[in-house]
Amino acid sequence: HQFCRIGERSIIGGCSKIVQDVPPYSTADGNPARARGLNIVGLQRAGFSREQIRALRHAFRKVYRSGLNNAQAVEELRAGELTPEAARFTDFVATTKRGIIAGGKSADDAED
């Protein structure tokens, strides 16, 4: 959609239908697009440290896998210490006007 925001360092699968905002550092795919996980390869190529990726993974899971609504997840994340990247992710979720894309199954789900 023409008014959706695509967060920094996200990756969108080909032919995906984007109708809501895609958070930073995410991988989105499908019709309609769903958040599949973090763009780990892109983050590693950009020189993100393991700690930065770990903090982003925590924020992503809080928003998408905790069962909390976005406002509750943002509140819980902001109650703790955030890396600058996790803060950008959290701020993006907090300031969305169209909502963020829903979560979907990912390779990370198999690990849990």
mmCIF file of C-alpha atoms in Angstrom:
data_model
loop_
_atom_site.group_PDB
_atom_site.id
_atom_site.type_symbol
_atom_site.label_atom_id
_atom_site.label_comp_id
_atom_site.label_asym_id
_atom_site.label_seq_id
_atom_site.Cartn_x
_atom_site.Cartn_y
_atom_site.Cartn_z
ATOM 1 C CA HIS A 1 0.000 0.000 0.000
ATOM 2 C CA GLN A 2 1.290 3.449 -0.824
ATOM 3 C CA PHE A 3 1.082 4.749 2.751
ATOM 4 C CA CYS A 4 2.715 1.806 4.524
ATOM 5 C CA ARG A 5 6.091 2.256 6.165
ATOM 6 C CA ILE A 6 8.903 -0.223 5.612
ATOM 7 C CA GLY A 7 11.394 -0.216 8.487
ATOM 8 C CA GLU A 8 15.140 -0.025 7.991
ATOM 9 C CA ARG A 9 16.996 -3.223 7.094
ATOM 10 C CA SER A 10 13.775 -5.193 6.539
ATOM 11 C CA ILE A 11 13.426 -7.551 3.625
ATOM 12 C CA ILE A 12 10.216 -8.224 1.716
ATOM 13 C CA GLY A 13 9.659 -11.430 -0.259
ATOM 14 C CA GLY A 14 8.817 -11.096 -3.940
ATOM 15 C CA CYS A 15 5.136 -10.610 -4.847
ATOM 16 C CA SER A 16 4.226 -9.963 -1.203
ATOM 17 C CA LYS A 17 1.146 -7.853 -0.558
ATOM 18 C CA ILE A 18 1.999 -5.141 1.977
ATOM 19 C CA VAL A 19 -1.097 -3.591 3.581
ATOM 20 C CA GLN A 20 0.343 -2.596 6.972
ATOM 21 C CA ASP A 21 3.677 -1.311 8.258
ATOM 22 C CA VAL A 22 6.676 -3.666 8.252
ATOM 23 C CA PRO A 23 8.830 -3.180 11.374
ATOM 24 C CA PRO A 24 12.573 -2.547 11.041
ATOM 25 C CA TYR A 25 14.947 -5.500 10.759
ATOM 26 C CA SER A 26 12.102 -7.903 9.868
ATOM 27 C CA THR A 27 11.564 -10.465 7.141
ATOM 28 C CA ALA A 28 8.100 -10.242 5.583
ATOM 29 C CA ASP A 29 6.575 -12.599 3.057
ATOM 30 C CA GLY A 30 3.202 -13.707 1.761
ATOM 31 C CA ASN A 31 -0.108 -12.443 0.473
ATOM 32 C CA PRO A 32 -0.920 -10.665 2.686
ATOM 33 C CA ALA A 33 2.587 -10.326 4.063
ATOM 34 C CA ARG A 34 3.352 -11.635 7.553
ATOM 35 C CA ALA A 35 6.419 -11.110 9.711
ATOM 36 C CA ARG A 36 8.427 -14.338 9.505
ATOM 37 C CA GLY A 37 11.305 -13.323 11.763
ATOM 38 C CA LEU A 38 14.305 -11.042 11.805
ATOM 39 C CA ASN A 39 16.460 -10.371 8.762
ATOM 40 C CA ILE A 40 19.415 -12.120 10.414
ATOM 41 C CA VAL A 41 21.546 -12.376 7.263
ATOM 42 C CA GLY A 42 21.067 -8.684 6.516
ATOM 43 C CA LEU A 43 21.907 -7.737 10.086
ATOM 44 C CA GLN A 44 25.078 -9.848 10.066
ATOM 45 C CA ARG A 45 26.161 -8.382 6.725
ATOM 46 C CA ALA A 46 25.585 -4.897 8.150
ATOM 47 C CA GLY A 47 27.948 -5.692 11.021
ATOM 48 C CA PHE A 48 25.431 -6.040 13.845
ATOM 49 C CA SER A 49 26.916 -7.763 16.888
ATOM 50 C CA ARG A 50 25.453 -10.890 18.465
ATOM 51 C CA GLU A 51 24.268 -8.774 21.398
ATOM 52 C CA GLN A 52 22.463 -6.340 19.089
ATOM 53 C CA ILE A 53 20.777 -9.238 17.275
ATOM 54 C CA ARG A 54 19.889 -10.896 20.589
ATOM 55 C CA ALA A 55 18.239 -7.663 21.793
ATOM 56 C CA LEU A 56 16.301 -7.352 18.539
ATOM 57 C CA ARG A 57 15.201 -10.981 18.761
ATOM 58 C CA HIS A 58 13.901 -10.315 22.288
ATOM 59 C CA ALA A 59 11.929 -7.268 21.089
ATOM 60 C CA PHE A 60 10.569 -9.134 18.046
ATOM 61 C CA ARG A 61 9.423 -12.057 20.169
ATOM 62 C CA LYS A 62 7.831 -9.745 22.733
ATOM 63 C CA VAL A 63 5.768 -8.081 19.990
ATOM 64 C CA TYR A 64 4.972 -11.150 17.893
ATOM 65 C CA ARG A 65 5.133 -14.226 20.109
ATOM 66 C CA SER A 66 4.172 -13.147 23.644
ATOM 67 C CA GLY A 67 0.403 -12.942 23.173
ATOM 68 C CA LEU A 68 0.410 -9.288 24.275
ATOM 69 C CA ASN A 69 -1.177 -6.576 22.162
ATOM 70 C CA ASN A 70 1.221 -4.046 20.626
ATOM 71 C CA ALA A 71 0.681 -1.391 23.319
ATOM 72 C CA GLN A 72 1.341 -3.891 26.117
ATOM 73 C CA ALA A 73 4.434 -5.256 24.370
ATOM 74 C CA VAL A 74 5.802 -1.738 23.826
ATOM 75 C CA GLU A 75 5.155 -0.856 27.470
ATOM 76 C CA GLU A 76 6.988 -3.966 28.707
ATOM 77 C CA LEU A 77 9.914 -3.387 26.347
ATOM 78 C CA ARG A 78 10.254 0.258 27.372
ATOM 79 C CA ALA A 79 10.238 -0.762 31.044
ATOM 80 C CA GLY A 80 13.597 -2.474 30.503
ATOM 81 C CA GLU A 81 16.881 -1.368 29.004
ATOM 82 C CA LEU A 82 16.892 -1.286 25.213
ATOM 83 C CA THR A 83 19.750 -1.155 22.756
ATOM 84 C CA PRO A 84 19.412 1.701 20.243
ATOM 85 C CA GLU A 85 18.270 -0.811 17.600
ATOM 86 C CA ALA A 86 15.664 -2.406 19.873
ATOM 87 C CA ALA A 87 14.476 1.098 20.793
ATOM 88 C CA ARG A 88 14.033 1.928 17.075
ATOM 89 C CA PHE A 89 12.061 -1.306 16.603
ATOM 90 C CA THR A 90 9.899 -0.507 19.651
ATOM 91 C CA ASP A 91 9.350 3.126 18.615
ATOM 92 C CA PHE A 92 8.320 2.002 15.125
ATOM 93 C CA VAL A 93 5.693 -0.344 16.590
ATOM 94 C CA ALA A 94 4.488 2.379 18.974
ATOM 95 C CA THR A 95 4.072 5.020 16.247
ATOM 96 C CA THR A 96 2.366 2.977 13.542
ATOM 97 C CA LYS A 97 -0.803 4.497 12.117
ATOM 98 C CA ARG A 98 -1.868 1.541 9.943
ATOM 99 C CA GLY A 99 -0.821 -1.187 12.377
ATOM 100 C CA ILE A 100 2.009 -3.630 11.813
ATOM 101 C CA ILE A 101 1.836 -6.799 9.774
ATOM 102 C CA ALA A 102 0.745 -9.914 11.619
ATOM 103 C CA GLY A 103 3.226 -12.561 12.661
ATOM 104 C CA GLY A 104 3.496 -15.856 10.866
ATOM 105 C CA LYS A 105 5.276 -19.170 11.213
ATOM 106 C CA SER A 106 9.031 -18.967 10.906
ATOM 107 C CA ALA A 107 12.110 -21.116 11.325
ATOM 108 C CA ASP A 108 12.456 -19.584 14.814
ATOM 109 C CA ASP A 109 9.197 -21.271 15.852
ATOM 110 C CA ALA A 110 10.797 -24.691 15.418
ATOM 111 C CA GLU A 111 13.468 -23.787 18.006
ATOM 112 C CA ASP A 112 10.958 -22.882 20.745
#
